């Protein structure tokens, strides 16, 4: 267990121009008539992400996840220092510092997972990314019950260092937190708009936190060997996970 000391569309970009000056000689588009249409590709149109892996964690209760492959992408799951198994068609870990990993084969990726607190009022779970295969050097984004609900970004390279957080998600107390949330982390370098080393975190589709890695951290975590990612728990045996997605970018 790694102890933390001191811690409490436009795909093609089409533009359509419509002129209605000569209605009687035009082809109809619904209730609109047009004499001419023009389409062109806009420079800098967005690039759609490519799917790396997807997992719904459906299966027999108690079945171990390590050694199985993702439903899409055929990525093998590993659990370097803990046990992950299926519970009610979700992934659940043993207590402690506990990563479940696939080799995404890239350090520039987006990860998303649906996280269930299962009635707990104390939890700490999220995703690990830009990790090595043994998960002894990695980044995490964690959704926790601390400080009336928080999102935290950490790095680990032998000791824990906080990279940023947002707190007080639930001013009335964590008992008011939803039963489940969707956590999305974009950790592509660069992302659009281009900011090298930026990490963006969204909760249920709303961006809540963004940090930019230092040049030194980019050297450490954007190395080829740091291509592992997946669900993560920290001293949390209650939370469970569904619908894990990894994309590039």
PDB file of C-alpha atoms in Angstrom:
ATOM      1  CA  UNK A   1       0.000   0.000   0.000  1.00  0.00           C
ATOM      2  CA  UNK A   2       1.369   3.415  -0.940  1.00  0.00           C
ATOM      3  CA  UNK A   3       0.754   5.670   2.063  1.00  0.00           C
ATOM      4  CA  UNK A   4       0.095   9.369   1.615  1.00  0.00           C
ATOM      5  CA  UNK A   5       1.587  11.351   4.443  1.00  0.00           C
ATOM      6  CA  UNK A   6      -0.037  14.655   5.367  1.00  0.00           C
ATOM      7  CA  UNK A   7      -3.260  14.003   3.567  1.00  0.00           C
ATOM      8  CA  UNK A   8      -6.626  14.487   5.362  1.00  0.00           C
ATOM      9  CA  UNK A   9     -19.341  18.143 -34.749  1.00  0.00           C
ATOM     10  CA  UNK A  10     -18.387  18.801 -36.996  1.00  0.00           C
ATOM     11  CA  UNK A  11     -16.189  15.913 -38.201  1.00  0.00           C
ATOM     12  CA  UNK A  12     -15.762  17.222 -41.779  1.00  0.00           C
ATOM     13  CA  UNK A  13     -16.617  20.835 -41.053  1.00  0.00           C
ATOM     14  CA  UNK A  14     -19.216  21.354 -43.806  1.00  0.00           C
ATOM     15  CA  UNK A  15     -20.578  24.869 -44.315  1.00  0.00           C
ATOM     16  CA  UNK A  16     -23.893  25.179 -46.203  1.00  0.00           C
ATOM     17  CA  UNK A  17     -24.900  28.420 -47.872  1.00  0.00           C
ATOM     18  CA  UNK A  18     -28.543  28.811 -48.967  1.00  0.00           C
ATOM     19  CA  UNK A  19     -29.986  31.385 -51.346  1.00  0.00           C
ATOM     20  CA  UNK A  20     -33.761  31.763 -51.805  1.00  0.00           C
ATOM     21  CA  UNK A  21     -33.859  34.479 -54.461  1.00  0.00           C
ATOM     22  CA  UNK A  22     -35.428  32.288 -57.171  1.00  0.00           C
ATOM     23  CA  UNK A  23     -37.798  29.944 -55.389  1.00  0.00           C
ATOM     24  CA  UNK A  24     -39.618  28.830 -58.513  1.00  0.00           C
ATOM     25  CA  UNK A  25     -36.525  27.322 -60.081  1.00  0.00           C
ATOM     26  CA  UNK A  26     -34.972  25.580 -57.115  1.00  0.00           C
ATOM     27  CA  UNK A  27     -34.982  22.176 -55.436  1.00  0.00           C
ATOM     28  CA  UNK A  28     -36.874  22.031 -52.125  1.00  0.00           C
ATOM     29  CA  UNK A  29     -35.167  21.311 -48.791  1.00  0.00           C
ATOM     30  CA  UNK A  30     -38.146  20.691 -46.494  1.00  0.00           C
ATOM     31  CA  UNK A  31     -39.877  24.058 -46.208  1.00  0.00           C
ATOM     32  CA  UNK A  32     -36.801  25.911 -47.520  1.00  0.00           C
ATOM     33  CA  UNK A  33     -35.945  26.339 -51.184  1.00  0.00           C
ATOM     34  CA  UNK A  34     -32.468  27.063 -52.463  1.00  0.00           C
ATOM     35  CA  UNK A  35     -30.849  27.880 -55.769  1.00  0.00           C
ATOM     36  CA  UNK A  36     -27.351  26.803 -54.776  1.00  0.00           C
ATOM     37  CA  UNK A  37     -25.498  24.771 -52.191  1.00  0.00           C
ATOM     38  CA  UNK A  38     -21.810  24.911 -51.411  1.00  0.00           C
ATOM     39  CA  UNK A  39     -19.784  22.647 -49.166  1.00  0.00           C
ATOM     40  CA  UNK A  40     -16.145  22.922 -48.152  1.00  0.00           C
ATOM     41  CA  UNK A  41     -13.801  21.460 -45.575  1.00  0.00           C
ATOM     42  CA  UNK A  42     -12.887  23.862 -42.788  1.00  0.00           C
ATOM     43  CA  UNK A  43      -9.200  23.969 -41.927  1.00  0.00           C
ATOM     44  CA  UNK A  44      -8.656  22.713 -38.402  1.00  0.00           C
ATOM     45  CA  UNK A  45     -11.832  20.621 -38.173  1.00  0.00           C
ATOM     46  CA  UNK A  46     -11.780  18.404 -35.036  1.00  0.00           C
ATOM     47  CA  UNK A  47     -10.212  14.958 -35.125  1.00  0.00           C
ATOM     48  CA  UNK A  48     -12.445  12.212 -33.784  1.00  0.00           C
ATOM     49  CA  UNK A  49     -10.918  10.014 -31.055  1.00  0.00           C
ATOM     50  CA  UNK A  50     -10.022   6.397 -31.747  1.00  0.00           C
ATOM     51  CA  UNK A  51     -11.247   3.663 -29.431  1.00  0.00           C
ATOM     52  CA  UNK A  52      -8.578   1.833 -27.434  1.00  0.00           C
ATOM     53  CA  UNK A  53     -10.719  -0.317 -25.131  1.00  0.00           C
ATOM     54  CA  UNK A  54     -14.162  -0.610 -23.583  1.00  0.00           C
ATOM     55  CA  UNK A  55     -15.339  -2.870 -20.753  1.00  0.00           C
ATOM     56  CA  UNK A  56     -18.815  -3.340 -19.247  1.00  0.00           C
ATOM     57  CA  UNK A  57     -17.650  -5.655 -16.411  1.00  0.00           C
ATOM     58  CA  UNK A  58     -20.562  -8.029 -16.937  1.00  0.00           C
ATOM     59  CA  UNK A  59     -20.024 -11.561 -15.688  1.00  0.00           C
ATOM     60  CA  UNK A  60     -20.250 -14.046 -12.860  1.00  0.00           C
ATOM     61  CA  UNK A  61     -20.101 -12.635  -9.330  1.00  0.00           C
ATOM     62  CA  UNK A  62     -16.694 -13.220  -7.779  1.00  0.00           C
ATOM     63  CA  UNK A  63     -14.902 -13.872 -11.062  1.00  0.00           C
ATOM     64  CA  UNK A  64     -11.380 -12.437 -11.063  1.00  0.00           C
ATOM     65  CA  UNK A  65     -10.609  -9.721 -13.615  1.00  0.00           C
ATOM     66  CA  UNK A  66      -6.838 -10.130 -13.832  1.00  0.00           C
ATOM     67  CA  UNK A  67      -5.971 -12.121 -16.935  1.00  0.00           C
ATOM     68  CA  UNK A  68      -9.233 -11.387 -18.744  1.00  0.00           C
ATOM     69  CA  UNK A  69      -9.504  -9.131 -21.803  1.00  0.00           C
ATOM     70  CA  UNK A  70     -11.657  -6.075 -22.452  1.00  0.00           C
ATOM     71  CA  UNK A  71     -14.942  -6.454 -24.316  1.00  0.00           C
ATOM     72  CA  UNK A  72     -13.639  -4.155 -27.062  1.00  0.00           C
ATOM     73  CA  UNK A  73      -9.972  -3.736 -27.923  1.00  0.00           C
ATOM     74  CA  UNK A  74      -8.799  -7.115 -26.527  1.00  0.00           C
ATOM     75  CA  UNK A  75      -6.611  -5.438 -23.891  1.00  0.00           C
ATOM     76  CA  UNK A  76      -5.530  -7.686 -21.009  1.00  0.00           C
ATOM     77  CA  UNK A  77      -6.351  -6.621 -17.450  1.00  0.00           C
ATOM     78  CA  UNK A  78      -3.647  -6.815 -14.787  1.00  0.00           C
ATOM     79  CA  UNK A  79      -3.851  -6.128 -11.024  1.00  0.00           C
ATOM     80  CA  UNK A  80      -0.268  -5.536  -9.816  1.00  0.00           C
ATOM     81  CA  UNK A  81      -0.847  -5.564  -6.037  1.00  0.00           C
ATOM     82  CA  UNK A  82      -4.471  -6.312  -5.187  1.00  0.00           C
ATOM     83  CA  UNK A  83      -7.516  -8.333  -6.218  1.00  0.00           C
ATOM     84  CA  UNK A  84     -10.264  -7.150  -8.552  1.00  0.00           C
ATOM     85  CA  UNK A  85     -13.407  -9.183  -9.164  1.00  0.00           C
ATOM     86  CA  UNK A  86     -16.927  -8.855 -10.528  1.00  0.00           C
ATOM     87  CA  UNK A  87     -19.824  -7.900  -8.264  1.00  0.00           C
ATOM     88  CA  UNK A  88     -23.310  -7.271  -9.679  1.00  0.00           C
ATOM     89  CA  UNK A  89     -21.845  -6.665 -13.156  1.00  0.00           C
ATOM     90  CA  UNK A  90     -19.337  -4.122 -11.877  1.00  0.00           C
ATOM     91  CA  UNK A  91     -15.640  -4.173 -11.007  1.00  0.00           C
ATOM     92  CA  UNK A  92     -14.765  -4.090  -7.317  1.00  0.00           C
ATOM     93  CA  UNK A  93     -11.397  -4.113  -5.586  1.00  0.00           C
ATOM     94  CA  UNK A  94     -10.021  -5.182  -2.260  1.00  0.00           C
ATOM     95  CA  UNK A  95      -9.260  -2.384   0.186  1.00  0.00           C
ATOM     96  CA  UNK A  96      -6.035  -0.402  -0.177  1.00  0.00           C
ATOM     97  CA  UNK A  97      -4.025   1.210  -2.944  1.00  0.00           C
ATOM     98  CA  UNK A  98      -5.437  -0.779  -5.832  1.00  0.00           C
ATOM     99  CA  UNK A  99      -4.991  -0.240  -9.596  1.00  0.00           C
ATOM    100  CA  UNK A 100      -6.579  -2.326 -12.357  1.00  0.00           C
ATOM    101  CA  UNK A 101      -4.635  -1.799 -15.572  1.00  0.00           C
ATOM    102  CA  UNK A 102      -4.614  -2.228 -19.315  1.00  0.00           C
ATOM    103  CA  UNK A 103      -1.721  -1.325 -21.565  1.00  0.00           C
ATOM    104  CA  UNK A 104      -3.261   1.453 -23.663  1.00  0.00           C
ATOM    105  CA  UNK A 105      -0.081   1.624 -25.782  1.00  0.00           C
ATOM    106  CA  UNK A 106      -0.164   5.427 -25.597  1.00  0.00           C
ATOM    107  CA  UNK A 107       0.354   8.111 -22.965  1.00  0.00           C
ATOM    108  CA  UNK A 108      -1.982  10.502 -24.780  1.00  0.00           C
ATOM    109  CA  UNK A 109      -5.446   9.260 -23.978  1.00  0.00           C
ATOM    110  CA  UNK A 110      -8.857   9.930 -22.500  1.00  0.00           C
ATOM    111  CA  UNK A 111     -10.341   7.613 -19.908  1.00  0.00           C
ATOM    112  CA  UNK A 112     -13.904   7.458 -18.636  1.00  0.00           C
ATOM    113  CA  UNK A 113     -15.647   5.303 -16.065  1.00  0.00           C
ATOM    114  CA  UNK A 114     -18.956   5.179 -14.222  1.00  0.00           C
ATOM    115  CA  UNK A 115     -18.320   5.079 -10.495  1.00  0.00           C
ATOM    116  CA  UNK A 116     -20.781   3.880  -7.826  1.00  0.00           C
ATOM    117  CA  UNK A 117     -20.299   4.779  -4.143  1.00  0.00           C
ATOM    118  CA  UNK A 118     -22.835   2.103  -3.114  1.00  0.00           C
ATOM    119  CA  UNK A 119     -24.260   4.102  -0.242  1.00  0.00           C
ATOM    120  CA  UNK A 120     -20.906   4.843   1.390  1.00  0.00           C
ATOM    121  CA  UNK A 121     -20.242   8.267   2.898  1.00  0.00           C
ATOM    122  CA  UNK A 122     -16.474   7.723   2.808  1.00  0.00           C
ATOM    123  CA  UNK A 123     -14.910   6.832  -0.538  1.00  0.00           C
ATOM    124  CA  UNK A 124     -11.837   7.479  -2.698  1.00  0.00           C
ATOM    125  CA  UNK A 125     -11.881   6.074  -6.211  1.00  0.00           C
ATOM    126  CA  UNK A 126     -11.138   7.105  -9.775  1.00  0.00           C
ATOM    127  CA  UNK A 127      -8.649   6.288 -12.509  1.00  0.00           C
ATOM    128  CA  UNK A 128      -4.916   5.714 -12.743  1.00  0.00           C
ATOM    129  CA  UNK A 129      -3.124   6.672 -15.968  1.00  0.00           C
ATOM    130  CA  UNK A 130       0.334   7.327 -17.396  1.00  0.00           C
ATOM    131  CA  UNK A 131       1.437   4.416 -15.189  1.00  0.00           C
ATOM    132  CA  UNK A 132       4.174   1.850 -15.593  1.00  0.00           C
ATOM    133  CA  UNK A 133       3.243  -1.838 -15.643  1.00  0.00           C
ATOM    134  CA  UNK A 134       3.897  -2.336 -11.914  1.00  0.00           C
ATOM    135  CA  UNK A 135       2.063   0.879 -11.014  1.00  0.00           C
ATOM    136  CA  UNK A 136       5.007   2.144  -8.997  1.00  0.00           C
ATOM    137  CA  UNK A 137       5.039   5.408 -10.958  1.00  0.00           C
ATOM    138  CA  UNK A 138       1.742   6.926 -12.111  1.00  0.00           C
ATOM    139  CA  UNK A 139      -0.851   9.718 -12.085  1.00  0.00           C
ATOM    140  CA  UNK A 140      -4.324   9.436 -10.578  1.00  0.00           C
ATOM    141  CA  UNK A 141      -7.555  11.402 -10.652  1.00  0.00           C
ATOM    142  CA  UNK A 142      -9.675  10.565  -7.626  1.00  0.00           C
ATOM    143  CA  UNK A 143     -13.273  11.342  -6.724  1.00  0.00           C
ATOM    144  CA  UNK A 144     -13.392  11.384  -2.936  1.00  0.00           C
ATOM    145  CA  UNK A 145     -15.630  12.173   0.011  1.00  0.00           C
ATOM    146  CA  UNK A 146     -12.984  14.462   1.523  1.00  0.00           C
ATOM    147  CA  UNK A 147     -13.880  18.155   2.108  1.00  0.00           C
ATOM    148  CA  UNK A 148     -17.596  17.699   1.277  1.00  0.00           C
ATOM    149  CA  UNK A 149     -16.707  15.879  -1.924  1.00  0.00           C
ATOM    150  CA  UNK A 150     -13.575  16.533  -3.969  1.00  0.00           C
ATOM    151  CA  UNK A 151     -11.723  15.763  -7.172  1.00  0.00           C
ATOM    152  CA  UNK A 152      -7.985  15.359  -6.695  1.00  0.00           C
ATOM    153  CA  UNK A 153      -5.049  14.855  -9.065  1.00  0.00           C
ATOM    154  CA  UNK A 154      -1.969  13.107  -7.657  1.00  0.00           C
ATOM    155  CA  UNK A 155       1.377  11.884  -8.873  1.00  0.00           C
ATOM    156  CA  UNK A 156       3.327   9.014  -7.332  1.00  0.00           C
ATOM    157  CA  UNK A 157       7.040   8.394  -7.855  1.00  0.00           C
ATOM    158  CA  UNK A 158       7.925   6.853  -4.503  1.00  0.00           C
ATOM    159  CA  UNK A 159       5.946   9.473  -2.566  1.00  0.00           C
ATOM    160  CA  UNK A 160       2.637  11.243  -3.126  1.00  0.00           C
ATOM    161  CA  UNK A 161       2.445  14.816  -4.435  1.00  0.00           C
ATOM    162  CA  UNK A 162      -0.828  16.671  -5.013  1.00  0.00           C
ATOM    163  CA  UNK A 163      -1.093  18.371  -8.413  1.00  0.00           C
ATOM    164  CA  UNK A 164      -4.434  20.054  -7.769  1.00  0.00           C
ATOM    165  CA  UNK A 165      -7.937  19.629  -6.417  1.00  0.00           C
ATOM    166  CA  UNK A 166     -11.419  21.062  -6.318  1.00  0.00           C
ATOM    167  CA  UNK A 167     -13.460  20.706  -3.127  1.00  0.00           C
ATOM    168  CA  UNK A 168     -16.934  21.243  -1.660  1.00  0.00           C
ATOM    169  CA  UNK A 169     -18.780  19.526  -4.480  1.00  0.00           C
ATOM    170  CA  UNK A 170     -21.651  18.866  -2.043  1.00  0.00           C
ATOM    171  CA  UNK A 171     -21.948  21.824   0.373  1.00  0.00           C
ATOM    172  CA  UNK A 172     -24.757  20.112   2.277  1.00  0.00           C
ATOM    173  CA  UNK A 173     -22.579  17.066   2.946  1.00  0.00           C
ATOM    174  CA  UNK A 174     -21.525  13.928   1.086  1.00  0.00           C
ATOM    175  CA  UNK A 175     -24.743  12.142   2.008  1.00  0.00           C
ATOM    176  CA  UNK A 176     -26.307  14.272  -0.746  1.00  0.00           C
ATOM    177  CA  UNK A 177     -23.874  12.970  -3.383  1.00  0.00           C
ATOM    178  CA  UNK A 178     -25.466  11.035  -6.259  1.00  0.00           C
ATOM    179  CA  UNK A 179     -25.416   7.255  -6.185  1.00  0.00           C
ATOM    180  CA  UNK A 180     -23.132   7.225  -9.220  1.00  0.00           C
ATOM    181  CA  UNK A 181     -21.137   9.651 -11.341  1.00  0.00           C
ATOM    182  CA  UNK A 182     -19.317   9.507 -14.660  1.00  0.00           C
ATOM    183  CA  UNK A 183     -15.676  10.536 -14.346  1.00  0.00           C
ATOM    184  CA  UNK A 184     -13.779  11.523 -17.492  1.00  0.00           C
ATOM    185  CA  UNK A 185     -10.086  12.380 -17.661  1.00  0.00           C
ATOM    186  CA  UNK A 186      -8.416  13.804 -20.771  1.00  0.00           C
ATOM    187  CA  UNK A 187      -4.659  13.415 -20.461  1.00  0.00           C
ATOM    188  CA  UNK A 188      -3.516  13.979 -24.026  1.00  0.00           C
ATOM    189  CA  UNK A 189      -0.447  16.016 -24.892  1.00  0.00           C
ATOM    190  CA  UNK A 190      -1.395  18.052 -26.737  1.00  0.00           C
ATOM    191  CA  UNK A 191      -5.172  18.224 -26.480  1.00  0.00           C
ATOM    192  CA  UNK A 192      -7.348  20.698 -28.355  1.00  0.00           C
ATOM    193  CA  UNK A 193      -6.884  23.565 -27.919  1.00  0.00           C
ATOM    194  CA  UNK A 194      -3.240  22.565 -27.809  1.00  0.00           C
ATOM    195  CA  UNK A 195      -1.809  22.719 -24.297  1.00  0.00           C
ATOM    196  CA  UNK A 196       1.048  20.289 -23.845  1.00  0.00           C
ATOM    197  CA  UNK A 197       0.775  18.261 -20.643  1.00  0.00           C
ATOM    198  CA  UNK A 198      -2.723  19.395 -19.678  1.00  0.00           C
ATOM    199  CA  UNK A 199      -5.026  17.121 -17.667  1.00  0.00           C
ATOM    200  CA  UNK A 200      -8.752  17.902 -17.750  1.00  0.00           C
ATOM    201  CA  UNK A 201     -11.276  16.299 -15.418  1.00  0.00           C
ATOM    202  CA  UNK A 202     -15.049  16.248 -15.936  1.00  0.00           C
ATOM    203  CA  UNK A 203     -17.774  15.034 -13.619  1.00  0.00           C
ATOM    204  CA  UNK A 204     -21.048  14.064 -15.320  1.00  0.00           C
ATOM    205  CA  UNK A 205     -20.038  16.030 -18.411  1.00  0.00           C
ATOM    206  CA  UNK A 206     -19.023  19.242 -16.588  1.00  0.00           C
ATOM    207  CA  UNK A 207     -15.335  20.168 -16.424  1.00  0.00           C
ATOM    208  CA  UNK A 208     -14.354  20.570 -12.780  1.00  0.00           C
ATOM    209  CA  UNK A 209     -10.560  20.696 -12.767  1.00  0.00           C
ATOM    210  CA  UNK A 210      -7.614  21.227 -15.102  1.00  0.00           C
ATOM    211  CA  UNK A 211      -3.873  21.201 -14.388  1.00  0.00           C
ATOM    212  CA  UNK A 212      -0.788  21.305 -16.582  1.00  0.00           C
ATOM    213  CA  UNK A 213       2.140  19.015 -15.893  1.00  0.00           C
ATOM    214  CA  UNK A 214       5.526  20.614 -15.403  1.00  0.00           C
ATOM    215  CA  UNK A 215       8.206  19.949 -17.988  1.00  0.00           C
ATOM    216  CA  UNK A 216       9.852  17.531 -15.543  1.00  0.00           C
ATOM    217  CA  UNK A 217       6.589  15.651 -14.967  1.00  0.00           C
ATOM    218  CA  UNK A 218       5.990  15.429 -18.699  1.00  0.00           C
ATOM    219  CA  UNK A 219       9.410  13.802 -19.058  1.00  0.00           C
ATOM    220  CA  UNK A 220       8.541  11.357 -16.264  1.00  0.00           C
ATOM    221  CA  UNK A 221       4.959  10.427 -17.129  1.00  0.00           C
ATOM    222  CA  UNK A 222       4.833  10.882 -20.906  1.00  0.00           C
ATOM    223  CA  UNK A 223       7.515   8.253 -21.483  1.00  0.00           C
ATOM    224  CA  UNK A 224       6.791   5.160 -23.567  1.00  0.00           C
ATOM    225  CA  UNK A 225       6.785   2.800 -20.569  1.00  0.00           C
ATOM    226  CA  UNK A 226       4.033   4.872 -18.851  1.00  0.00           C
ATOM    227  CA  UNK A 227       1.209   3.617 -21.068  1.00  0.00           C
ATOM    228  CA  UNK A 228      -0.971   1.785 -18.488  1.00  0.00           C
ATOM    229  CA  UNK A 229      -4.369   3.012 -17.299  1.00  0.00           C
ATOM    230  CA  UNK A 230      -7.537   1.822 -15.580  1.00  0.00           C
ATOM    231  CA  UNK A 231      -9.813   2.058 -12.515  1.00  0.00           C
ATOM    232  CA  UNK A 232      -8.255   2.876  -9.152  1.00  0.00           C
ATOM    233  CA  UNK A 233      -9.213   2.817  -5.462  1.00  0.00           C
ATOM    234  CA  UNK A 234      -7.373   4.174  -2.427  1.00  0.00           C
ATOM    235  CA  UNK A 235      -8.412   2.659   0.923  1.00  0.00           C
ATOM    236  CA  UNK A 236     -11.854   2.086  -0.558  1.00  0.00           C
ATOM    237  CA  UNK A 237     -13.539  -1.312  -0.636  1.00  0.00           C
ATOM    238  CA  UNK A 238     -17.056   0.018  -1.200  1.00  0.00           C
ATOM    239  CA  UNK A 239     -16.888   1.739  -4.585  1.00  0.00           C
ATOM    240  CA  UNK A 240     -17.434  -0.165  -7.823  1.00  0.00           C
ATOM    241  CA  UNK A 241     -16.964   0.613 -11.503  1.00  0.00           C
ATOM    242  CA  UNK A 242     -18.823   0.159 -14.780  1.00  0.00           C
ATOM    243  CA  UNK A 243     -18.422   1.122 -18.441  1.00  0.00           C
ATOM    244  CA  UNK A 244     -14.684   1.782 -18.573  1.00  0.00           C
ATOM    245  CA  UNK A 245     -13.590   3.532 -21.763  1.00  0.00           C
ATOM    246  CA  UNK A 246     -10.143   4.432 -23.092  1.00  0.00           C
ATOM    247  CA  UNK A 247      -9.678   6.531 -26.230  1.00  0.00           C
ATOM    248  CA  UNK A 248      -6.848   8.279 -28.055  1.00  0.00           C
ATOM    249  CA  UNK A 249      -6.636  11.169 -27.624  1.00  0.00           C
TER     250      UNK A 249
END
